[in-house]
Structure formats: structure tokens, C-alpha cells
GROMACS .gro file of C-alpha atoms in nm:
model
  245
    1MET     CA    1  -3.440  -5.921   1.558
    2GLU     CA    2  -3.077  -5.822   1.607
    3LYS     CA    3  -2.831  -6.107   1.639
    4THR     CA    4  -2.615  -6.100   1.951
    5ILE     CA    5  -2.345  -6.326   2.085
    6GLU     CA    6  -2.426  -6.462   2.430
    7LEU     CA    7  -2.076  -6.378   2.547
    8GLU     CA    8  -2.155  -6.397   2.916
    9ASN     CA    9  -2.279  -6.753   2.864
   10ASN     CA   10  -1.948  -6.844   2.700
   11ALA     CA   11  -1.740  -6.748   3.004
   12GLU     CA   12  -1.706  -7.109   3.112
   13LEU     CA   13  -1.595  -7.217   2.764
   14TRP     CA   14  -1.338  -6.939   2.746
   15GLN     CA   15  -1.200  -7.044   3.083
   16LYS     CA   16  -1.205  -7.417   3.015
   17THR     CA   17  -1.041  -7.401   2.673
   18LEU     CA   18  -0.808  -7.100   2.695
   19ILE     CA   19  -0.767  -7.065   3.074
   20TRP     CA   20  -0.877  -6.705   3.020
   21GLN     CA   21  -1.196  -6.509   2.991
   22PRO     CA   22  -1.276  -6.154   2.882
   23ASN     CA   23  -1.375  -5.881   3.122
   24SER     CA   24  -1.692  -5.678   3.072
   25LEU     CA   25  -1.524  -5.417   2.851
   26GLN     CA   26  -1.371  -5.687   2.631
   27ASN     CA   27  -1.710  -5.858   2.603
   28GLN     CA   28  -1.861  -5.528   2.488
   29GLN     CA   29  -1.584  -5.483   2.233
   30PHE     CA   30  -1.625  -5.837   2.098
   31GLU     CA   31  -1.999  -5.782   2.065
   32GLY     CA   32  -1.937  -5.445   1.902
   33LEU     CA   33  -1.698  -5.600   1.652
   34TYR     CA   34  -1.957  -5.864   1.567
   35GLN     CA   35  -2.227  -5.602   1.504
   36LEU     CA   36  -1.994  -5.387   1.295
   37ILE     CA   37  -1.892  -5.682   1.078
   38LEU     CA   38  -2.256  -5.788   1.033
   39ALA     CA   39  -2.350  -5.438   0.920
   40ALA     CA   40  -2.054  -5.400   0.684
   41ASN     CA   41  -2.113  -5.748   0.545
   42GLN     CA   42  -2.419  -5.608   0.368
   43GLN     CA   43  -2.194  -5.394   0.147
   44MET     CA   44  -1.881  -5.605   0.118
   45ASN     CA   45  -1.784  -5.968   0.152
   46LEU     CA   46  -1.611  -5.979   0.491
   47THR     CA   47  -1.723  -6.321   0.615
   48ARG     CA   48  -1.970  -6.598   0.545
   49ILE     CA   49  -1.977  -6.681   0.917
   50THR     CA   50  -2.252  -6.468   1.069
   51ALA     CA   51  -2.446  -6.692   1.310
   52PRO     CA   52  -2.363  -6.587   1.669
   53ASP     CA   53  -2.224  -6.919   1.795
   54GLU     CA   54  -2.028  -6.978   1.477
   55PHE     CA   55  -1.884  -6.628   1.490
   56TRP     CA   56  -1.776  -6.679   1.850
   57GLU     CA   57  -1.611  -7.015   1.780
   58LYS     CA   58  -1.471  -6.972   1.429
   59HIS     CA   59  -1.366  -6.609   1.456
   60LEU     CA   60  -1.324  -6.492   1.816
   61TRP     CA   61  -1.219  -6.815   1.985
   62ASP     CA   62  -1.011  -6.929   1.689
   63SER     CA   63  -0.831  -6.594   1.675
   64LEU     CA   64  -0.733  -6.612   2.041
   65ARG     CA   65  -0.639  -6.980   2.033
   66GLY     CA   66  -0.343  -6.878   1.819
   67VAL     CA   67  -0.207  -6.656   2.098
   68VAL     CA   68  -0.319  -6.871   2.391
   69HIS     CA   69   0.033  -6.888   2.536
   70TRP     CA   70   0.025  -6.513   2.604
   71LEU     CA   71  -0.325  -6.504   2.753
   72SER     CA   72  -0.223  -6.649   3.090
   73ASP     CA   73  -0.079  -6.309   3.186
   74PRO     CA   74  -0.215  -6.068   2.925
   75LEU     CA   75  -0.065  -5.752   3.074
   76SER     CA   76   0.287  -5.890   3.117
   77THR     CA   77   0.402  -5.850   2.758
   78SER     CA   78   0.401  -5.561   2.514
   79LEU     CA   79   0.462  -5.707   2.171
   80ARG     CA   80   0.445  -5.545   1.831
   81ALA     CA   81   0.229  -5.769   1.612
   82ILE     CA   82   0.113  -5.759   1.251
   83ASP     CA   83  -0.195  -5.933   1.112
   84ILE     CA   84  -0.111  -6.007   0.749
   85GLY     CA   85  -0.413  -6.016   0.518
   86THR     CA   86  -0.642  -5.914   0.801
   87GLY     CA   87  -0.966  -5.894   0.600
   88ALA     CA   88  -1.241  -5.830   0.854
   89GLY     CA   89  -0.982  -5.761   1.123
   90LEU     CA   90  -0.945  -6.117   1.242
   91PRO     CA   91  -0.742  -6.231   1.421
   92GLY     CA   92  -0.585  -5.888   1.473
   93ILE     CA   93  -0.867  -5.694   1.639
   94ALA     CA   94  -0.964  -5.987   1.861
   95VAL     CA   95  -0.601  -6.017   1.972
   96ALA     CA   96  -0.576  -5.642   2.034
   97ILE     CA   97  -0.887  -5.655   2.253
   98ALA     CA   98  -0.761  -5.951   2.456
   99LEU     CA   99  -0.402  -5.822   2.484
  100PRO     CA  100  -0.436  -5.445   2.528
  101ASN     CA  101  -0.065  -5.388   2.590
  102TRP     CA  102   0.020  -5.514   2.243
  103GLN     CA  103   0.053  -5.285   1.943
  104VAL     CA  104  -0.126  -5.447   1.649
  105THR     CA  105  -0.096  -5.350   1.282
  106LEU     CA  106  -0.372  -5.467   1.048
  107LEU     CA  107  -0.234  -5.518   0.698
  108ASP     CA  108  -0.454  -5.557   0.392
  109SER     CA  109  -0.418  -5.459   0.029
  110THR     CA  110  -0.788  -5.374  -0.016
  111ARG     CA  111  -0.862  -5.009   0.062
  112LYS     CA  112  -1.234  -5.075   0.115
  113LYS     CA  113  -1.158  -5.322   0.393
  114ILE     CA  114  -0.905  -5.089   0.552
  115ASN     CA  115  -1.165  -4.810   0.551
  116PHE     CA  116  -1.404  -5.040   0.738
  117LEU     CA  117  -1.133  -5.136   0.986
  118GLN     CA  118  -1.041  -4.774   1.056
  119SER     CA  119  -1.405  -4.701   1.135
  120ALA     CA  120  -1.433  -5.013   1.352
  121ILE     CA  121  -1.118  -4.928   1.547
  122ALA     CA  122  -1.253  -4.581   1.623
  123GLN     CA  123  -1.597  -4.709   1.726
  124LEU     CA  124  -1.446  -4.977   1.949
  125ASP     CA  125  -1.210  -4.719   2.103
  126LEU     CA  126  -0.902  -4.931   2.038
  127GLU     CA  127  -0.590  -4.722   2.085
  128ASN     CA  128  -0.346  -5.009   2.027
  129VAL     CA  129  -0.440  -5.081   1.664
  130VAL     CA  130  -0.326  -4.919   1.339
  131THR     CA  131  -0.398  -5.007   0.978
  132LEU     CA  132  -0.178  -5.035   0.673
  133THR     CA  133  -0.291  -5.059   0.310
  134ALA     CA  134  -0.018  -5.250   0.128
  135ARG     CA  135   0.104  -5.589   0.016
  136ALA     CA  136   0.323  -5.801   0.240
  137GLU     CA  137   0.576  -5.835  -0.041
  138GLU     CA  138   0.611  -5.456  -0.051
  139ILE     CA  139   0.646  -5.376   0.318
  140GLY     CA  140   0.879  -5.671   0.370
  141GLN     CA  141   1.137  -5.473   0.174
  142GLN     CA  142   1.073  -5.142   0.352
  143GLN     CA  143   1.284  -5.034   0.647
  144PRO     CA  144   1.001  -4.920   0.876
  145HIS     CA  145   0.862  -5.273   0.862
  146ARG     CA  146   1.137  -5.519   0.772
  147GLU     CA  147   1.252  -5.707   1.083
  148ALA     CA  148   1.040  -5.472   1.297
  149TYR     CA  149   0.775  -5.703   1.448
  150ASP     CA  150   0.776  -5.949   1.736
  151LEU     CA  151   0.482  -6.149   1.604
  152ALA     CA  152   0.309  -6.206   1.270
  153LEU     CA  153  -0.039  -6.357   1.246
  154LEU     CA  154  -0.161  -6.522   0.925
  155ARG     CA  155  -0.510  -6.665   0.895
  156ALA     CA  156  -0.675  -6.769   0.567
  157VAL     CA  157  -0.403  -6.596   0.365
  158GLY     CA  158  -0.236  -6.850   0.136
  159SER     CA  159  -0.033  -7.167   0.136
  160PRO     CA  160   0.200  -7.224   0.433
  161THR     CA  161   0.512  -7.151   0.228
  162VAL     CA  162   0.361  -6.827   0.099
  163CYS     CA  163   0.275  -6.731   0.457
  164ALA     CA  164   0.634  -6.796   0.559
  165GLU     CA  165   0.768  -6.570   0.284
  166TYR     CA  166   0.524  -6.295   0.380
  167ALA     CA  167   0.595  -6.316   0.752
  168LEU     CA  168   0.958  -6.396   0.822
  169PRO     CA  169   1.111  -6.087   0.656
  170LEU     CA  170   0.892  -5.872   0.884
  171LEU     CA  171   1.004  -6.039   1.207
  172LYS     CA  172   1.285  -5.945   1.439
  173ILE     CA  173   1.531  -6.223   1.513
  174GLY     CA  174   1.360  -6.429   1.780
  175GLY     CA  175   1.016  -6.326   1.658
  176LEU     CA  176   0.736  -6.569   1.583
  177ALA     CA  177   0.492  -6.618   1.297
  178VAL     CA  178   0.165  -6.791   1.386
  179LEU     CA  179  -0.002  -6.972   1.097
  180TYR     CA  180  -0.367  -7.061   1.153
  181ARG     CA  181  -0.443  -7.377   0.955
  182GLY     CA  182  -0.695  -7.660   0.940
  183VAL     CA  183  -0.602  -8.028   0.916
  184TRP     CA  184  -0.223  -8.062   0.887
  185SER     CA  185   0.003  -8.336   0.748
  186ASP     CA  186   0.364  -8.445   0.790
  187ALA     CA  187   0.421  -8.374   0.421
  188GLU     CA  188   0.317  -8.012   0.476
  189THR     CA  189   0.562  -7.987   0.764
  190GLU     CA  190   0.842  -8.112   0.541
  191THR     CA  191   0.762  -7.864   0.263
  192LEU     CA  192   0.726  -7.575   0.507
  193ASN     CA  193   1.049  -7.664   0.684
  194SER     CA  194   1.243  -7.638   0.359
  195ALA     CA  195   1.094  -7.298   0.273
  196THR     CA  196   1.132  -7.164   0.625
  197SER     CA  197   1.502  -7.247   0.639
  198CYS     CA  198   1.559  -7.040   0.322
  199LEU     CA  199   1.400  -6.742   0.496
  200GLY     CA  200   1.600  -6.750   0.818
  201GLY     CA  201   1.348  -6.941   1.024
  202VAL     CA  202   1.267  -7.275   1.180
  203ILE     CA  203   0.942  -7.449   1.266
  204ALA     CA  204   0.913  -7.394   1.641
  205SER     CA  205   0.593  -7.591   1.699
  206VAL     CA  206   0.299  -7.762   1.532
  207GLU     CA  207  -0.005  -7.788   1.758
  208SER     CA  208  -0.328  -7.958   1.652
  209PHE     CA  209  -0.655  -7.927   1.843
  210THR     CA  210  -1.032  -7.918   1.799
  211THR     CA  211  -1.268  -7.626   1.840
  212PRO     CA  212  -1.493  -7.629   2.149
  213MET     CA  213  -1.836  -7.634   1.986
  214SER     CA  214  -1.816  -7.805   1.648
  215ASP     CA  215  -1.504  -8.018   1.711
  216SER     CA  216  -1.348  -7.887   1.391
  217HIS     CA  217  -0.982  -7.969   1.339
  218ARG     CA  218  -0.737  -7.681   1.362
  219THR     CA  219  -0.359  -7.649   1.365
  220CYS     CA  220  -0.139  -7.362   1.478
  221ILE     CA  221   0.214  -7.360   1.339
  222GLN     CA  222   0.473  -7.131   1.493
  223LEU     CA  223   0.776  -7.027   1.289
  224ARG     CA  224   1.067  -6.870   1.474
  225LYS     CA  225   1.306  -6.624   1.309
  226VAL     CA  226   1.660  -6.735   1.398
  227LYS     CA  227   1.870  -6.532   1.154
  228HIS     CA  228   1.835  -6.245   0.910
  229THR     CA  229   1.620  -6.316   0.606
  230PRO     CA  230   1.821  -6.293   0.281
  231THR     CA  231   1.760  -5.961   0.107
  232GLU     CA  232   1.598  -6.121  -0.198
  233PHE     CA  233   1.297  -6.215   0.017
  234PRO     CA  234   1.016  -6.141   0.001
  235ARG     CA  235   1.013  -6.153  -0.376
  236SER     CA  236   0.808  -5.912  -0.589
  237VAL     CA  237   0.430  -5.885  -0.556
  238GLY     CA  238   0.260  -6.204  -0.671
  239ILE     CA  239   0.574  -6.413  -0.708
  240PRO     CA  240   0.551  -6.596  -0.371
  241SER     CA  241   0.209  -6.737  -0.464
  242GLN     CA  242   0.294  -6.797  -0.831
  243LYS     CA  243   0.627  -6.966  -0.759
  244PRO     CA  244   0.617  -7.089  -0.398
  245LEU     CA  245   0.942  -7.189  -0.234
   0.00000   0.00000   0.00000
């Protein structure tokens, strides 16, 4: 029997927790994304989370919780966002569905995953999403991408300081990086603050919360770009993770 997400039944949870809920087209696209990921998961390791309720909470809801501040008026902004290390297209595709005026770039270094995402984008009829096969360290030094984005999304990518080095060079001044994390500590804030300042950014907010079904602990950290990132960042491929700031 085919697994399906009871999206209509989650309308109250969407509204209660995000003060937003998807329309019928968005529900269809979320369900379509789920089915596409399930099918592709047979050939490649996209996610271990495949149960319908878990997928809704830990992928769809979690993806949108990171951009909750824009959901109150989803058609009022038109931001250029990049999902760094997108993997199965999360959070990027979920964000693109919920915020159709945004232009979302899905970045991943694995061609096989990008091929899947290109197929998924076409099947979901998403005109506001493009893909890019590259490393963040590479495009952060390339003019079409350096300081070109309003928002960077990083979920399950690397340590917070590595995420900062990936994201901040890509952001315009005033832009935000959203780091999706689990349990967070003051010590992590201190370490991240030091690295962020080297990259032309500041920690704008640290928001902790629990997920609506399993009460799992999550934290969203926003980094704001306040000045140009020094030209030596990001460093060469692999260096940010090998020698974190």
C-alpha cells in the first residue's frame, strides 16, 4: 500500500505552529515531493526518514520553521535564496513551494542528487527553483554567486562555523544565513560568534523550540551579513571542515 501524508489533517498543526497553512496546490506538491523522494530512495540514500508523519514533521515542517518569519505574508517578498548542501531538496524545495515568489537555488556537489532534483522540479512544476552542481567553497569565490543572495539555508551540512564560512561569502550585505540545528549551547554561540565576525557577519538571533509531534529540540540560528567578507574566504575546498575557524 502506498504511503501518503495526511496533509489535510495537518492543517490545524500548520496553522497553530507556523500561523500558516498550505493551499491545495501546495499540499499536492508536498505530497508529490514525498512520493518522489520515497521512489528515489530505493536507488540512492536521500533520507532515512520515510514514515509519513515523520516526513511531515522532520522534513516539511522543520524546513518551513526556519523561514517562519516570512510565511505570514508569503507573497510580499521576492528573495533570492540558496540551499547549501541540499541533498534531497530540503529545505529548499519545501521553501520554494511555500514561498512561490522566491527564487531558490539548490546547491549540492553530488551529480546523482542534482539529477534527481532536476527531475523532481520538473514533475512538481516548480518554476522558481534551479540547481547547481558545485561546492560552496568554489562558488563563494565566483562572481555570479559571491554576495549575490538574500538568504542562505543550511541544514545537516556541517559544524556551525563551517556553515558560516560556506554561507556568508554568498550573501549580500544585509542578507541572512539560517542554520538549522538541534540542541544548542552557549559555548557554541561563543565559537560561532568568533568565526562569524571574521567573515563579515554577526549572530542576529538564536531561537530554540520543539517540534509539534515528537517534541524534539531544534534551534534556528540567523547570521546577518553586515560587511563584505574578506577575499580569502571561503578557503579552498575541504579546508573549512579540516581547519574550522
